[in-house]
Coordinates of C-alpha atoms in Angstrom, one line a residue:
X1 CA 0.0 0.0 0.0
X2 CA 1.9 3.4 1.2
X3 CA 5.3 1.7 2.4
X4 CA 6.2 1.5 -0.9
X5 CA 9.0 -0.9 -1.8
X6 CA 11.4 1.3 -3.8
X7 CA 12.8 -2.2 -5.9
X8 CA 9.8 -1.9 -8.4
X9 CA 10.0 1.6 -8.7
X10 CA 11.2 3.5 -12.4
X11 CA 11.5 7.4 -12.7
X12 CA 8.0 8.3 -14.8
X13 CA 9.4 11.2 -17.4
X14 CA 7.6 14.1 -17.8
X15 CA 4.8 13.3 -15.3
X16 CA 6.2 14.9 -12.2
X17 CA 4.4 18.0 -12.9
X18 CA 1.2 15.9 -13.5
X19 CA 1.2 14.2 -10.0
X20 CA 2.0 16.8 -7.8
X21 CA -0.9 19.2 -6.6
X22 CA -0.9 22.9 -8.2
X23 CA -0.2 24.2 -4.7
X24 CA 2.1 21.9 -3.0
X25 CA 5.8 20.9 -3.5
X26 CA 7.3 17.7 -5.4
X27 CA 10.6 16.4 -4.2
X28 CA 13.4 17.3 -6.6
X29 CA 13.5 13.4 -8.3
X30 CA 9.8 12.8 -8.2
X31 CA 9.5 9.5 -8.9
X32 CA 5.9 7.1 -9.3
X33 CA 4.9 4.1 -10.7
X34 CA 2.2 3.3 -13.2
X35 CA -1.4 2.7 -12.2
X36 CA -1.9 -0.9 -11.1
X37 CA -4.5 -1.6 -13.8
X38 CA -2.2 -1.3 -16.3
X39 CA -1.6 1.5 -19.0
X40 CA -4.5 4.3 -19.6
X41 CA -4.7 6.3 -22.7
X42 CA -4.9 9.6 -21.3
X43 CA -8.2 11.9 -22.0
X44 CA -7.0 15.2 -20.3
X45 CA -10.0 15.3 -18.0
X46 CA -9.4 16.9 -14.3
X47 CA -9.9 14.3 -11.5
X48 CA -12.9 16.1 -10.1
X49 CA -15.0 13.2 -8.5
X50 CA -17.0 11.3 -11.0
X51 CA -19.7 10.6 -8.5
X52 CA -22.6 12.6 -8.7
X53 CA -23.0 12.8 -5.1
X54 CA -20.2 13.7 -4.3
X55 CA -19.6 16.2 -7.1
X56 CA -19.1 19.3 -5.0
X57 CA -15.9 17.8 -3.2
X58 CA -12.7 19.8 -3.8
X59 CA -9.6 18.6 -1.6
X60 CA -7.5 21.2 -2.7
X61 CA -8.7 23.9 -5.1
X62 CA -6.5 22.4 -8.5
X63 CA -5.6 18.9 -8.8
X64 CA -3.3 16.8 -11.0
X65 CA -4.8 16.4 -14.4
X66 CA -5.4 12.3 -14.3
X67 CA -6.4 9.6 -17.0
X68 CA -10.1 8.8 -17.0
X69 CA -11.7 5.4 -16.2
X70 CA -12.5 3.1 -19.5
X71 CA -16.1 2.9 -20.2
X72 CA -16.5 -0.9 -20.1
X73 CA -18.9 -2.0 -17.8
X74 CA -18.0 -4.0 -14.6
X75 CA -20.4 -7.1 -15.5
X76 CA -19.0 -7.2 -19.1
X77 CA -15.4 -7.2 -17.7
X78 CA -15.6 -9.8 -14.8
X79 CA -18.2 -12.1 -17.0
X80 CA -14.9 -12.9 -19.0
X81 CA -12.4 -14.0 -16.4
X82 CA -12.7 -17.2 -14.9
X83 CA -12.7 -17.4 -11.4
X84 CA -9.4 -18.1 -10.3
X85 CA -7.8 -17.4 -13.8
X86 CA -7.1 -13.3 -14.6
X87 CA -4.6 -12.3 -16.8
X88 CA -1.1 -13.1 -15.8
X89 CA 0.5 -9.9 -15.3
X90 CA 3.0 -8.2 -12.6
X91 CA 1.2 -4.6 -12.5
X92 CA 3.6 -2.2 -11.1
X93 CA 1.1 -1.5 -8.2
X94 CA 1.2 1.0 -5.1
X95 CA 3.3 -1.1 -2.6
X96 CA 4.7 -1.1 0.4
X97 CA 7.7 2.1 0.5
X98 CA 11.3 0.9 2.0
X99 CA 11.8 2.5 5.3
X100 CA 14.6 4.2 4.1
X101 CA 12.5 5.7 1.7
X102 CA 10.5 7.9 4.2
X103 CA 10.9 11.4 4.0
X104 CA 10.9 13.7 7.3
X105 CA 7.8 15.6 7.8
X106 CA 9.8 18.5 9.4
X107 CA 9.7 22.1 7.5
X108 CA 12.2 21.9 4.9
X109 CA 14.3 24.6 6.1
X110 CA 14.4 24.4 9.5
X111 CA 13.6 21.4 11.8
X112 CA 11.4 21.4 14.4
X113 CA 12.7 21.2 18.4
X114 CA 9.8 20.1 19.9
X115 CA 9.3 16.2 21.3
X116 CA 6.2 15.2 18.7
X117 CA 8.2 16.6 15.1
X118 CA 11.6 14.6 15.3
X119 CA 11.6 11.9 13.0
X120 CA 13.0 8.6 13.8
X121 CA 16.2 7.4 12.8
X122 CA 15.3 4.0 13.6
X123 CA 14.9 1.8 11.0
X124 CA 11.9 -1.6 11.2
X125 CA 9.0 -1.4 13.3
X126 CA 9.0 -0.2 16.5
X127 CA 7.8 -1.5 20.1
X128 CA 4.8 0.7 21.0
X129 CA 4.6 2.2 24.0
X130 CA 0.9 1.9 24.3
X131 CA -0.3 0.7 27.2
X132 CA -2.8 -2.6 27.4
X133 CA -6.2 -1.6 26.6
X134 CA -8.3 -2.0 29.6
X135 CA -10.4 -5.0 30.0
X136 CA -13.7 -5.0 29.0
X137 CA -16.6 -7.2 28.1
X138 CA -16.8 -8.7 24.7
X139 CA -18.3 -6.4 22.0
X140 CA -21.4 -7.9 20.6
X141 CA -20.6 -9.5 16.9
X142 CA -21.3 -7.5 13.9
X143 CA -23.5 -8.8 11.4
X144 CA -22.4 -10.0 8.4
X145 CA -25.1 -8.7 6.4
X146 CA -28.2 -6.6 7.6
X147 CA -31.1 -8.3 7.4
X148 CA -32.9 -8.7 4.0
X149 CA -30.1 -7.6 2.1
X150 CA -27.2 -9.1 -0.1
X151 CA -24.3 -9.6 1.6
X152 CA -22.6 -6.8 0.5
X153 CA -24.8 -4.1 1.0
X154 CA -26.8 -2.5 3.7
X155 CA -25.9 0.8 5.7
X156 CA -23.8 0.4 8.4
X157 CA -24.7 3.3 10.6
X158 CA -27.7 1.1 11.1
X159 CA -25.1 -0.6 13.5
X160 CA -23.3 1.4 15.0
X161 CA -20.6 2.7 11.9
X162 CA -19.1 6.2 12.1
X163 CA -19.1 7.6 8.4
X164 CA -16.9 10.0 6.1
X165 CA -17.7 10.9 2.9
X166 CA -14.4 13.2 1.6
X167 CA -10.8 12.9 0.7
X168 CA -8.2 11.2 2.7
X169 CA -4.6 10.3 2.5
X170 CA -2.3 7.3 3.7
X171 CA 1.1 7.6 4.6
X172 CA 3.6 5.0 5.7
X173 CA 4.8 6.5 9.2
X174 CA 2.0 8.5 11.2
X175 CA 3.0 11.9 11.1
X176 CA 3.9 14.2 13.8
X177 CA 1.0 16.0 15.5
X178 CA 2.1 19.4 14.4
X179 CA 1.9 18.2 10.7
X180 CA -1.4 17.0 11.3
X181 CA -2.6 20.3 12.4
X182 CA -0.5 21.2 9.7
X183 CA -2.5 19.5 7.1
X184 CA -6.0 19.7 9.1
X185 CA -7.4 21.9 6.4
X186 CA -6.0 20.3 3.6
X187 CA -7.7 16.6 3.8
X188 CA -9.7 15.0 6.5
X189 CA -9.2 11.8 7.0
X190 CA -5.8 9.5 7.4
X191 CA -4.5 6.3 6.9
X192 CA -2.5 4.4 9.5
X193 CA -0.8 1.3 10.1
X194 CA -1.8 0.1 13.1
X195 CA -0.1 -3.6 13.1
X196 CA 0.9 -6.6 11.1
X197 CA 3.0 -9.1 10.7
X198 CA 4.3 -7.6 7.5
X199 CA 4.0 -4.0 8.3
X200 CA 7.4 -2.2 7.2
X201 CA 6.8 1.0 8.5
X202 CA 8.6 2.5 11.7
X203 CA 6.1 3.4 14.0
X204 CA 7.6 5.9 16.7
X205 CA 4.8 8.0 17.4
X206 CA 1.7 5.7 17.1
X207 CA 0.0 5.5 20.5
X208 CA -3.2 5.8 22.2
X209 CA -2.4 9.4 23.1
X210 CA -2.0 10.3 19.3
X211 CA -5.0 8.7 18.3
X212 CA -6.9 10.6 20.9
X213 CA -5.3 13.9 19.7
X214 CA -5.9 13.3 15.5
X215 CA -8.8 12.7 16.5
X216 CA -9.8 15.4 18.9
X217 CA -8.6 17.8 16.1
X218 CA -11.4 16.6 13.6
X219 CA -9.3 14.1 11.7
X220 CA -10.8 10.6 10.5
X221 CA -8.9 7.5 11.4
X222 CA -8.4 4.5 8.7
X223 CA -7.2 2.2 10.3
X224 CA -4.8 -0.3 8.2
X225 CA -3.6 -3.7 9.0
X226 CA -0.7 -5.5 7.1
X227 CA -0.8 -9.3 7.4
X228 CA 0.2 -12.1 6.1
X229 CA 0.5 -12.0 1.7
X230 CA -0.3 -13.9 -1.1
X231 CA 2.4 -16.9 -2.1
X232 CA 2.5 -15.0 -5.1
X233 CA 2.8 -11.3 -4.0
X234 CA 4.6 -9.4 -6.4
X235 CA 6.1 -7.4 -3.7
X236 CA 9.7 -8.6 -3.0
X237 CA 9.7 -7.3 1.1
X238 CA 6.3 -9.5 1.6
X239 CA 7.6 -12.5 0.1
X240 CA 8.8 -13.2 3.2
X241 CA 5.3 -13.3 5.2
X242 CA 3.4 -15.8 3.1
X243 CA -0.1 -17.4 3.9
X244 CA 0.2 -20.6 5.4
X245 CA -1.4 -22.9 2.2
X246 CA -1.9 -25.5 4.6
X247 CA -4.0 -23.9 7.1
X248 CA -4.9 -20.2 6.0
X249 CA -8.4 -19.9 7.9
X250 CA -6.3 -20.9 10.9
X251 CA -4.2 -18.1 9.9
X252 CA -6.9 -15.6 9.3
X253 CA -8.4 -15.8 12.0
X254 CA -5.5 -15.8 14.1
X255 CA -4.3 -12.6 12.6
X256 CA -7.7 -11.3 12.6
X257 CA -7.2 -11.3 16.3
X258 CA -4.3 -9.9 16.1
X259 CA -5.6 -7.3 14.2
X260 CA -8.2 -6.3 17.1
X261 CA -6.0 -6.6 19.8
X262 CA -3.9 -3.9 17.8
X263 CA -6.9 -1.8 17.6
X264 CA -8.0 -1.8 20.7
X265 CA -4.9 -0.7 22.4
X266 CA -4.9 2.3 20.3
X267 CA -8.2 2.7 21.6
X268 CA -10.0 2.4 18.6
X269 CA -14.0 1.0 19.5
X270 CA -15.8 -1.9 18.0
X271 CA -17.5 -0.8 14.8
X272 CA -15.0 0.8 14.1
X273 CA -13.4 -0.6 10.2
X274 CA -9.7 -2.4 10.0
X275 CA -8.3 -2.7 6.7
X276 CA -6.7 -6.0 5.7
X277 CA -3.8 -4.8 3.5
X278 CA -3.2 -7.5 0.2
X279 CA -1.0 -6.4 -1.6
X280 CA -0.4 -7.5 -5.4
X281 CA -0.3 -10.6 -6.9
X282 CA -0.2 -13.2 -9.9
X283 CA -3.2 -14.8 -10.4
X284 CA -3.6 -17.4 -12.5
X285 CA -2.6 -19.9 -10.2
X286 CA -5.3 -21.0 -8.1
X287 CA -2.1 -21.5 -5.6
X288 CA -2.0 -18.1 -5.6
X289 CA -5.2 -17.1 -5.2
X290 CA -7.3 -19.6 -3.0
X291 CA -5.3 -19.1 0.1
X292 CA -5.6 -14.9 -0.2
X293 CA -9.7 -15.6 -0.4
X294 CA -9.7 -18.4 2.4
X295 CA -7.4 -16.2 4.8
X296 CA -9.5 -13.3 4.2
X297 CA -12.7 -14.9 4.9
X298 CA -11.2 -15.9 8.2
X299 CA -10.2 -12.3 9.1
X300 CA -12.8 -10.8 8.3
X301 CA -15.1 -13.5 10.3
X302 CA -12.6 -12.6 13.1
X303 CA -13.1 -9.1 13.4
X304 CA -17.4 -9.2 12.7
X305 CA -17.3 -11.6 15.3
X306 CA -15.6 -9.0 17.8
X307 CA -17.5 -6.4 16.5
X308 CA -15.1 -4.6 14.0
X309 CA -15.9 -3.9 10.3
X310 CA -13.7 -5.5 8.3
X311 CA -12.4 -4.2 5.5
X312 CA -10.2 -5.1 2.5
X313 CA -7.3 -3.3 0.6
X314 CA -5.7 -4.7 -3.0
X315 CA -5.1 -3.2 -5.9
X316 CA -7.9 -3.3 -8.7
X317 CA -6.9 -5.7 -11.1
X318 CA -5.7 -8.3 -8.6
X319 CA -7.1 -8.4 -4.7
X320 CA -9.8 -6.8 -5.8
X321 CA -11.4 -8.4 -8.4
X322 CA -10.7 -11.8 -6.9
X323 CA -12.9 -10.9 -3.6
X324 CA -15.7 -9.5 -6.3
X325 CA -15.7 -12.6 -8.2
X326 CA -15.8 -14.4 -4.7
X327 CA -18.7 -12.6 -4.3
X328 CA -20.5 -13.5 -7.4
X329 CA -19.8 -17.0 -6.4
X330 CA -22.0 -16.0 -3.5
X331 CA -19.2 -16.8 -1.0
X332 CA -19.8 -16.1 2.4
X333 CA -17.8 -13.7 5.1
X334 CA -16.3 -12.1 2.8
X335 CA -15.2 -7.9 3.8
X336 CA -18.0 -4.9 4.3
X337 CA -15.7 -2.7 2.8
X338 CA -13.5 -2.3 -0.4
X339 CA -10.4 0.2 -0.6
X340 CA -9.2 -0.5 -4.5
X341 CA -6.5 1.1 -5.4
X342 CA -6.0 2.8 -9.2
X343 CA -3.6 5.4 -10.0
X344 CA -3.7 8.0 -12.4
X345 CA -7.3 8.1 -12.8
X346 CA -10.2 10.1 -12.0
X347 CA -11.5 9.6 -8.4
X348 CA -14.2 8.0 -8.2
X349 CA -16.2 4.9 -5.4
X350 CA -18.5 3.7 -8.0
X351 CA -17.0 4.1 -11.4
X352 CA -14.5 1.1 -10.8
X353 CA -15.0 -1.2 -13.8
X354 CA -13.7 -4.5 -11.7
X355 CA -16.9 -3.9 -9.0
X356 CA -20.2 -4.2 -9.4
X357 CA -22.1 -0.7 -9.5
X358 CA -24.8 -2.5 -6.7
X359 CA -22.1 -4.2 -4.6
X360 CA -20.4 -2.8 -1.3
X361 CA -22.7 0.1 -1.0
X362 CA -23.7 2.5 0.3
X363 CA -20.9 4.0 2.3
X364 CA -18.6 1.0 1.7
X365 CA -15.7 1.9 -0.9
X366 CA -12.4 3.8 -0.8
X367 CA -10.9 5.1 -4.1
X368 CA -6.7 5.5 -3.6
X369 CA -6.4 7.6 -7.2
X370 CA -2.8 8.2 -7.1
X371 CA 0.4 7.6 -5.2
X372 CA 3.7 8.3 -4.1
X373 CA 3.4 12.1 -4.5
X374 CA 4.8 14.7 -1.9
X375 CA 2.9 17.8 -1.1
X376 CA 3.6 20.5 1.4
X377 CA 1.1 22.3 3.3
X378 CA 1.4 25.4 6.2
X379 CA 5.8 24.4 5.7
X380 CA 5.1 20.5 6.1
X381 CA 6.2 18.3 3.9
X382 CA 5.1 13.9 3.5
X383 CA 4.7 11.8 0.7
X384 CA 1.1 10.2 0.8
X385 CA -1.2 8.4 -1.7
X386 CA -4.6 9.8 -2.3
X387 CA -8.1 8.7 -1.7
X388 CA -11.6 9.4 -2.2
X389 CA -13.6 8.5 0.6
X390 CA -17.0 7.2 1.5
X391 CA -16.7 4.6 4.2
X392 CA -16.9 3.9 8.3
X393 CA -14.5 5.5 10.2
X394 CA -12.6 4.9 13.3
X395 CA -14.2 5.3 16.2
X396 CA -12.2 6.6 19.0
X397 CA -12.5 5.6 22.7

């Protein structure tokens, strides 16, 4: 997702301009990789939100000019793969960025002295200093669907969801508090790694206290959980956490607990969403893609059964479409929520060609448009990916 492994990155000529907001600041090598669902002819359209509903949203005043979606239709697209056969590709897809690869949210000309804006120089994850959450009675399970509905579709306020319909950003290392102040006006909801066993993103300021304070000053909290990956993750750094072929609903649901426990001691409540982060992977092999549907189906049955929302990160062409074309095999416990990520195109939650227009609605998708872009805002300085936004949020103890 946003820790982006720099291995499968390549310098994209000419677009630096393209992918960096009119108002904010790219880095003097801006670099990016293509969009995850391959090559897009480029129509010269603006990526105002292609949503009527959502039309009036502005982030930031002048955006980068973005390819537009294809005008295939999602049924006509999916009705030609076979279930556990796409096209064999490695899409250069938003992945995981190298630790070393994360730039300092400090002003650039002068850092800051205070306790909350020194970066870390530490590199791997970090121990967090949060303290246990308290005990407490267990949460009532979530529903898996609502009642008289498909199983991907109902509104989830009607149980207890917290919802945001705007723009967002993820980023790999939560930023410092002052940069979130910072950036308060700018965007207003975040991304953040709260655990996993493949997580690769140094975590030094990530506690209870500064979920408590993001969220006292208005921002919404994604939270973002990086487990165990495909056996055919394109994504050299993951290769190393694979599902267990042998036993992944053991696995799922163990890291589905894991993935609570993380979540609860940064005091985020039950319904509340957790994203499972998949990154991208071949999938022709049904070796490759059966465990990443079985493990996900037992963590997502995890979390409902705590009484979290689960939700489910990939990029487009691979994750994604294989959990839609679970679900038009009517397969069961599969995610409330989709976060597909496609760069370089128009925002958009229900324009995506590889998901059905009726599925995971309302309030249930997460566009990421583009990636790996630095802005500046108010002297501070990260590189994020983008998102459009209409989905439960965290809910904060």
């Amino acid at each position: 997702m946003r820790e982006h492994n720099q291995i499968i990155r390549f310098v994209l000529p000419l677009m630096a301009a393209a992918t960096c907001l009119a108002t904010g600041a790219t880095s003097a090598a801006a670099t990016a990789r293509p969009s995850d669902t391959g090559p897009q002819g480029s129509s010269g359209a603006s990526n105002t939100a292609r949503d009527d509903d959502m039309s009036s949203f502005d982030p930031l005043g002048s955006l980068s000019v973005l390819t537009s979606l294809g005008d295939g239709s999602s049924d006509d697209l999916l009705s030609q793969l076979p279930v556990y056969g796409l096209q064999d590709q490695v899409p250069a897809t938003p992945d995981d960025r190298a630790l070393e690869d994360t730039p300092s949210d400090t002003p650039d000309d002068t850092p800051s002295d205070t306790p909350d804006d020194t970066p870390s120089d530490t590199p791997g994850d970090m121990p967090s200093d949060t303290p246990a959450a308290p005990a407490a009675t267990v949460p009532q399970a979530l529903p898996a669907t609502l009642p008289g509905d498909a199983p991907t579709t109902g509104d989830l306020s009607t149980v207890g969801a917290h919802l945001y319909k705007g723009w967002g950003f993820d980023a790999c290392t939560a930023p410092s508090l002052s940069t979130m102040r910072a950036w308060r006006h700018s965007y207003g909801a975040i991304g953040v790694y709260i655990g996993g066993r493949s997580r690769n993103c140094a975590q030094p300021r990530l506690s209870r206290e500064w979920v408590r304070a993001v969220n006292d000053m208005g921002w919404k909290i994604l939270p973002i959980f990086v487990g165990s990956q495909s056996p055919c993750t394109t994504n050299h750094v993951k290769r190393r956490y694979p599902i267990d072929v042998d036993d992944p609903k053991g696995q799922g649901m163990d890291e589905g607990d894991d993935a609570v426990r993380d979540a609860a001691r940064l005091g985020i409540a039950p319904r509340s969403p957790i994203f499972l982060d998949m990154e991208s992977y071949r999938t022709r092999s049904r070796h490759c893609t059966r465990p990443v549907i079985a493990f996900t189906q037992a963590w997502s049955r995890a979390l409902r059964e705590q009484g979290y929302v689960p939700g489910f990160y990939s990029s487009a062409d691979t994750g994604i479409t294989q959990i839609e074309l679970a679900r038009r095999e009517g397969m069961r416990n599969l995610p409330d929520l989709m976060w597909f990520a496609h760069w370089r195109v128009d925002p958009t939650i229900y324009g995506e060609s590889r998901i059905a227009r009726a599925a995971w609605r309302p309030h249930r998708r997460i566009h990421q448009f583009d990636g790996d872009v630095t802005e500046r805002h108010h002297g501070r300085r990260i590189t994020i990916d983008r998102d459009y936004i209409d989905s439960p949020v965290a809910i904060v103890e």
